[in-house]
Coordinates of C-alpha atoms in Angstrom, one line a residue:
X10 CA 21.5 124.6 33.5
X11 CA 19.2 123.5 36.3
X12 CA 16.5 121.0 35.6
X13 CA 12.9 122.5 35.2
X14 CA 11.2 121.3 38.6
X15 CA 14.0 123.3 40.2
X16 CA 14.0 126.5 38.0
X17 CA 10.0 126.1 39.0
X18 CA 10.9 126.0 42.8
X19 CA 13.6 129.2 42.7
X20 CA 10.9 131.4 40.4
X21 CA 8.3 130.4 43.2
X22 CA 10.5 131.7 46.5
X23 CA 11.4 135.0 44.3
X24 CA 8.0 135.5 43.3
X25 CA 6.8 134.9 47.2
X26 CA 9.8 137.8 48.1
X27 CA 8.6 140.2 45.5
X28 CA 5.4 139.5 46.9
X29 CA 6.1 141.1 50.4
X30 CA 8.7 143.6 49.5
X31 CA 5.8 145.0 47.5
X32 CA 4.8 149.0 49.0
X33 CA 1.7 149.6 50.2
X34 CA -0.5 151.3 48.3
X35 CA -4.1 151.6 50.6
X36 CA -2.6 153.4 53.7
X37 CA -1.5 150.3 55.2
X38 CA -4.6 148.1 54.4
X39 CA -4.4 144.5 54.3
X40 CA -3.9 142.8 51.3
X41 CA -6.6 141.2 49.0
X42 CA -6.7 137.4 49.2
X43 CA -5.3 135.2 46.7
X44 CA -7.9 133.4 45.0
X45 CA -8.2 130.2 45.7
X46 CA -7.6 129.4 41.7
X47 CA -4.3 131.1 41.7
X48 CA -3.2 128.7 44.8
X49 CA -3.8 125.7 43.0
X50 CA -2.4 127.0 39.8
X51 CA 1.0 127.3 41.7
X52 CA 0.7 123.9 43.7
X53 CA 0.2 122.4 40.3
X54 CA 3.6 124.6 39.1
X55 CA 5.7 123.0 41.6
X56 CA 4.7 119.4 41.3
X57 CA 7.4 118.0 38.9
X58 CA 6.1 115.6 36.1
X59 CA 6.1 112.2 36.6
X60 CA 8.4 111.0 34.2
X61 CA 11.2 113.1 35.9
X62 CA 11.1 111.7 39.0
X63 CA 10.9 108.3 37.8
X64 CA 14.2 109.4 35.7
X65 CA 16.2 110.7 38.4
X66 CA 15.4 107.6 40.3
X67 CA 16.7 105.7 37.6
X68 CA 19.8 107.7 37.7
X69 CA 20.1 107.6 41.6
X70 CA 19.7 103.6 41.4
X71 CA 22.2 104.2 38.6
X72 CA 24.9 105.9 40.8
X73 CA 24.3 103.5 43.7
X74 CA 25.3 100.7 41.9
X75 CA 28.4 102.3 40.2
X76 CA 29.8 103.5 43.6
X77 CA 28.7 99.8 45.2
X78 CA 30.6 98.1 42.2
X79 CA 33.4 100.4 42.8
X80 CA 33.5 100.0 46.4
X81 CA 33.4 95.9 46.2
X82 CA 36.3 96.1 43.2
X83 CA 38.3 98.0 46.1
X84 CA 37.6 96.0 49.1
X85 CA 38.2 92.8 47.0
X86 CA 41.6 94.3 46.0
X87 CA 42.8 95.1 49.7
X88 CA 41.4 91.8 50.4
X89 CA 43.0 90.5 47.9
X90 CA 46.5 91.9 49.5
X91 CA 46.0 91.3 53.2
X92 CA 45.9 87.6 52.0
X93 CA 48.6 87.9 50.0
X94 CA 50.4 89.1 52.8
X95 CA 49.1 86.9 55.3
X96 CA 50.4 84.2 53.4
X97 CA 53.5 85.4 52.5
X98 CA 53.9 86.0 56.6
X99 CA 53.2 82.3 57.3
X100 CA 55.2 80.9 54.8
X101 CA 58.0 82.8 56.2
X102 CA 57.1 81.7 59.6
X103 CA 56.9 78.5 58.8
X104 CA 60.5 78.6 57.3
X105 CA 61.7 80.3 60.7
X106 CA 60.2 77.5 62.9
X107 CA 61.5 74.8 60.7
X108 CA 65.3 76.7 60.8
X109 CA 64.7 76.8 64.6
X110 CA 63.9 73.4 64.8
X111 CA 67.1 72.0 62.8
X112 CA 69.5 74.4 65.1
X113 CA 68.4 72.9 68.0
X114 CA 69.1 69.8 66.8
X115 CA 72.2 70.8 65.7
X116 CA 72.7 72.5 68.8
X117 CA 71.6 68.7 70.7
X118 CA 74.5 67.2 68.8
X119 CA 76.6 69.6 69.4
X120 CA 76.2 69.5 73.1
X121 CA 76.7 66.5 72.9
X122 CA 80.0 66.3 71.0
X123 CA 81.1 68.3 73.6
X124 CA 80.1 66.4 76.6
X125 CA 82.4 63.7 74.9
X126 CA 85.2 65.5 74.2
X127 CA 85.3 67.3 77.4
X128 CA 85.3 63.8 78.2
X129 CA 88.0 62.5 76.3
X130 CA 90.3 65.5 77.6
X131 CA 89.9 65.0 80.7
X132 CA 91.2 61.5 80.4
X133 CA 93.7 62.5 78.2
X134 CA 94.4 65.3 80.9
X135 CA 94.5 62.5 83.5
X136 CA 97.3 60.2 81.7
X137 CA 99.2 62.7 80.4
X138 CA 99.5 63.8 84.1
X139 CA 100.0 60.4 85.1
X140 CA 102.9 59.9 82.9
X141 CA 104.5 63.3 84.2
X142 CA 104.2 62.6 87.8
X143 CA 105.4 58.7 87.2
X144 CA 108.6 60.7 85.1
X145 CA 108.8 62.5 88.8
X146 CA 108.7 59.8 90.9
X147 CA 112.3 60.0 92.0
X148 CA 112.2 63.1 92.5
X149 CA 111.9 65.5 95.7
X150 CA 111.3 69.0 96.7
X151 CA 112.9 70.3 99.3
X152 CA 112.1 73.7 100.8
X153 CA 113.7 76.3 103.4
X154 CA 117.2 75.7 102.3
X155 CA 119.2 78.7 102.7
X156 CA 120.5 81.0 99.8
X157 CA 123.7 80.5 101.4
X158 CA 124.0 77.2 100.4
X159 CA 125.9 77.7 97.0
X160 CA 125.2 75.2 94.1
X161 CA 128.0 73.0 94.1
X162 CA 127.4 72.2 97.9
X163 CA 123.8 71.6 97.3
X164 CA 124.4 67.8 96.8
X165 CA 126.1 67.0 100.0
X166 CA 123.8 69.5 102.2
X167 CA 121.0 67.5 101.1
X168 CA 123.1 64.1 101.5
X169 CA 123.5 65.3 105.1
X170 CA 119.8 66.3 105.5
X171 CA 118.6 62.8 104.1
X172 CA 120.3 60.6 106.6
X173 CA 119.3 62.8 109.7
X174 CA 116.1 62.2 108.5
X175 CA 116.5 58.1 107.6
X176 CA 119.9 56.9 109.1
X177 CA 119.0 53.4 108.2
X178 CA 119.9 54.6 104.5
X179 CA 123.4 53.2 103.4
X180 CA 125.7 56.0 101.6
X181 CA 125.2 54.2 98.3
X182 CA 121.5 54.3 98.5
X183 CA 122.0 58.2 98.9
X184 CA 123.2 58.8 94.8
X185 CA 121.5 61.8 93.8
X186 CA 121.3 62.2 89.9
X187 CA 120.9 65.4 90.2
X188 CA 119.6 68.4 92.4
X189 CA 119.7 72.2 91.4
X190 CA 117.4 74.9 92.3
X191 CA 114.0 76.2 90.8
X192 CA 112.4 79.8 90.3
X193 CA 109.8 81.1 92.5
X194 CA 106.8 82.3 91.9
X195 CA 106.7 85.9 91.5
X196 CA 104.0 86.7 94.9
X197 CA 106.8 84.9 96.7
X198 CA 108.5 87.7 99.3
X199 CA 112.5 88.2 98.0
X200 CA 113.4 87.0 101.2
X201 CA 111.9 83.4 100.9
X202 CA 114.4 81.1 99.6
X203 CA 113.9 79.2 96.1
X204 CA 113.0 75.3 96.3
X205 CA 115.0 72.7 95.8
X206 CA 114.5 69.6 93.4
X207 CA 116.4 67.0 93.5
X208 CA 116.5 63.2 91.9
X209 CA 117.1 60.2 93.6
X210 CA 118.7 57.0 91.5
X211 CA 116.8 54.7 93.4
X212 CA 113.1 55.5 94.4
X213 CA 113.2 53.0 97.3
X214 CA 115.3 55.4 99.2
X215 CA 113.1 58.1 97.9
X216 CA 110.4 56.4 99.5
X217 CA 111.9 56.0 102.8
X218 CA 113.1 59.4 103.3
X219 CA 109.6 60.6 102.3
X220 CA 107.7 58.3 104.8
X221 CA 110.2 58.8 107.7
X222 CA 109.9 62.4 107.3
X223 CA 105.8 62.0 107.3
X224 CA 106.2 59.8 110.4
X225 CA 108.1 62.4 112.6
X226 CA 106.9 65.1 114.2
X227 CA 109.6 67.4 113.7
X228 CA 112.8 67.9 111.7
X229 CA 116.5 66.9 113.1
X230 CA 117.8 70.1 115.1
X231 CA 119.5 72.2 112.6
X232 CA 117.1 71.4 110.0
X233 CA 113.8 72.6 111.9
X234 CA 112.8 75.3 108.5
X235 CA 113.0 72.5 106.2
X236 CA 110.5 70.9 104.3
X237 CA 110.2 68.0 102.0
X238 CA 107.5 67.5 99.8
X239 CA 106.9 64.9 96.5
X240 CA 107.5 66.8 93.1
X241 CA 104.1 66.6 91.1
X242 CA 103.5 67.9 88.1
X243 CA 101.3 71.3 87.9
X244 CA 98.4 69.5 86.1
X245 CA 98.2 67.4 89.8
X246 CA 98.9 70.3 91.8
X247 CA 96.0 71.9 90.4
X248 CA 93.9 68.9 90.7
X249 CA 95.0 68.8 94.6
X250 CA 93.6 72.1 94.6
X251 CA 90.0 70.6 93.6
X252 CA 90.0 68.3 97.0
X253 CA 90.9 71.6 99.0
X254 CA 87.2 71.0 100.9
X255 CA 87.3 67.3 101.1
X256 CA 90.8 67.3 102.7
X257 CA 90.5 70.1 104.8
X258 CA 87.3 68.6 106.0
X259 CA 89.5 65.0 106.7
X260 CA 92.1 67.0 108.5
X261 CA 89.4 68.8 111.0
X262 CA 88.3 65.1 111.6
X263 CA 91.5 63.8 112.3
X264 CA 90.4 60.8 109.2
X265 CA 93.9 59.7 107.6
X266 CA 94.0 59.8 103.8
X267 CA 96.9 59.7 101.0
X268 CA 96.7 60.9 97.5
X269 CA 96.7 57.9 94.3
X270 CA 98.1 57.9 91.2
X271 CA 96.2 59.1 88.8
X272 CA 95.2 61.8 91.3
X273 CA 92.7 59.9 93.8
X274 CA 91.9 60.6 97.2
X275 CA 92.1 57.3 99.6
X276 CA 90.8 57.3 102.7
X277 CA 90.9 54.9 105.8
X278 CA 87.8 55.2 107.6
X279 CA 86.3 52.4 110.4
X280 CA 88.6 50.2 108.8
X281 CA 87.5 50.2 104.9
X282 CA 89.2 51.9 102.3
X283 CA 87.4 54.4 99.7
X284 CA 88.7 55.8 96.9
X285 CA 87.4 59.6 95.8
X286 CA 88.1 60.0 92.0
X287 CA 86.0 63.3 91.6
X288 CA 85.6 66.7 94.3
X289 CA 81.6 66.1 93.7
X290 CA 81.7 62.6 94.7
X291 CA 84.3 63.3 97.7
X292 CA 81.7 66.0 98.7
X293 CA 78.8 63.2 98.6
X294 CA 81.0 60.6 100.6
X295 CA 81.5 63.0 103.1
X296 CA 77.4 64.3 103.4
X297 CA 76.8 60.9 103.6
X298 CA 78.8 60.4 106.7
X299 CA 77.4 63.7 108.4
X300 CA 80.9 64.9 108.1
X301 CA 80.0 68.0 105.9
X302 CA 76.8 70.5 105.7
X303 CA 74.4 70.1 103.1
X304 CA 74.5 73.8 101.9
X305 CA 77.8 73.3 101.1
X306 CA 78.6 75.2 97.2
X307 CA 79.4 72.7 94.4
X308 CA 82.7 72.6 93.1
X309 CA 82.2 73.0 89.9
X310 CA 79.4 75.2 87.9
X311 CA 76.9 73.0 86.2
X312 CA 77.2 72.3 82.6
X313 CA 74.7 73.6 79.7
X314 CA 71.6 71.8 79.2
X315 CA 69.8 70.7 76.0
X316 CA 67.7 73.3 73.9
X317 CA 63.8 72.8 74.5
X318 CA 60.9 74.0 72.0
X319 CA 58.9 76.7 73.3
X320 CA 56.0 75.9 70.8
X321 CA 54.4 73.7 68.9
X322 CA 54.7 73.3 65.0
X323 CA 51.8 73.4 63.4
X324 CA 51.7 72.8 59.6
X325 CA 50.1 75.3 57.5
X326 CA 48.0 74.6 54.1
X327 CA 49.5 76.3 51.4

């Protein structure tokens, strides 16, 4: 049911629609006036009493501060969870930076476990080799020898070869403890003859052999498709490989060099002697003599650096 002021307001509107629905009775006359007491009568009818208005006033404060209260209890409890959240996102955070942290740490020592070993193997690398080529030391490799040459005639083909190369060589010094052939490579054409290695008893007239053949410019006639070369091992052969720039570089000058044990490049320049342990460093030596360009590519790729932070750790209150 509506309260009274209103169900004074609605009877007032229907009352004023009566009014002018009303038919004319005069012919069309205007209508009488309202007296001026019945105007006032219904101005006074639609003034509400003054203890309503103070009541729904009471109840409008009412409402107000029931929905306020309401809405604070909400905000508070979405508050309330954003800062739960909030912190729950910054403890994790600070857990993840801290992780971060220790693995790059871990990932400093780590690096730097492997710098040692590398290292380590590399000298290990280096002695082993040593120790193979010093096993090899009698030992030559002779290439360009005919398949024709059957096994069993190998030894006194090469006995033949030797002393064309260094007749000062008695027949004694020429004992060969052994000498057979090895396989080829497989990008070898079929045509291309296998190698030969054989071992000298003593390495003096290894030696000789070797350095009279360096010392010649060509082979004794009949023997012009022969070469003779020192057997290395193929952890040397492959570190040979890692001068290829310095030496080919020494050739184009015309500088003389010989290869040390453990591999070593030494080189006889203006009368001094250096020795080039590492491609890097022959590649320095040879800048540093205007022998080689600077935009020369390095031999080797570099190594991995150390992990840096990208931030700073800051530590949160809890």
């Amino acid at each position: 049911m509506a309260p009274p002021k209103a169900q004074r307001a609605s009877d007032f509107f229907r009352q004023g629609r009566r009014d002018k629905t009303r038919p004319e009775q005069d012919g069309g006359g205007s209508h009488s006036p309202t007296p001026a007491s019945d105007q006032g009568s219904n101005t006074e009818a639609l003034q509400p009493p003054p203890g309503d208005i103070s009541l729904s006033e009471a109840k409008m404060a009412a409402m107000l501060q029931k929905l306020r209260s309401s809405m604070k209890e909400d905000l508070q409890l979405a508050v309330d969870d954003i800062r739960r959240e909030v912190h729950e996102v910054g403890t994790r955070l600070n857990a993840l930076e801290e992780k971060t942290d220790d693995l790059c740490q871990a990932n400093d020592g780590i690096l730097d476990k492997i710098r040692q070993m590398e290292s380590e193997q590399a000298r290990l690398t280096a002695k082993l080799a040593d120790l193979e080529d010093r096993s090899r030391r009698n030992n030559i490799r002779v290439r360009g020898v005919p398949e024709s040459v059957a096994g069993s005639d190998i030894p006194e083909y090469l006995r033949q070869l030797f002393t064309a190369i260094q007749p000062n060589l008695e027949p004694a010094d020429l004992r060969l403890d052994r000498a057979h052939r090895v396989p080829k490579p497989a990008t070898l054409a079929r045509d291309i003859p296998r190698d030969i290695v054989t071992r000298l008893h003593y390495f003096s007239a290894k030696d000789a052999i070797l350095t009279a053949q360096r010392k010649s410019t060509a082979m004794p006639p009949g023997y012009e498709k022969i070469s003779l070369f020192a057997d290395l091992s193929p952890m040397t052969m492959a570190r040979r490989r890692d001068f290829i720039n310095v030496t080919k570089c020494l050739r184009n000058h015309k500088i003389p060099y010989r290869w040390g044990f453990p591999t070593k490049l030494l080189i006889w320049r203006n009368g001094t002697l250096t020795k080039l342990e590492d491609p890097d460093q022959g590649m320095h030596k040879l800048k540093a003599w205007g022998l080689f360009p600077d935009h020369a590519p390095p031999n080797h790729p570099a190594s991995p650096g150390q992990v840096t932070q990208e931030w700073t750790k800051v530590k949160r209150k809890k």
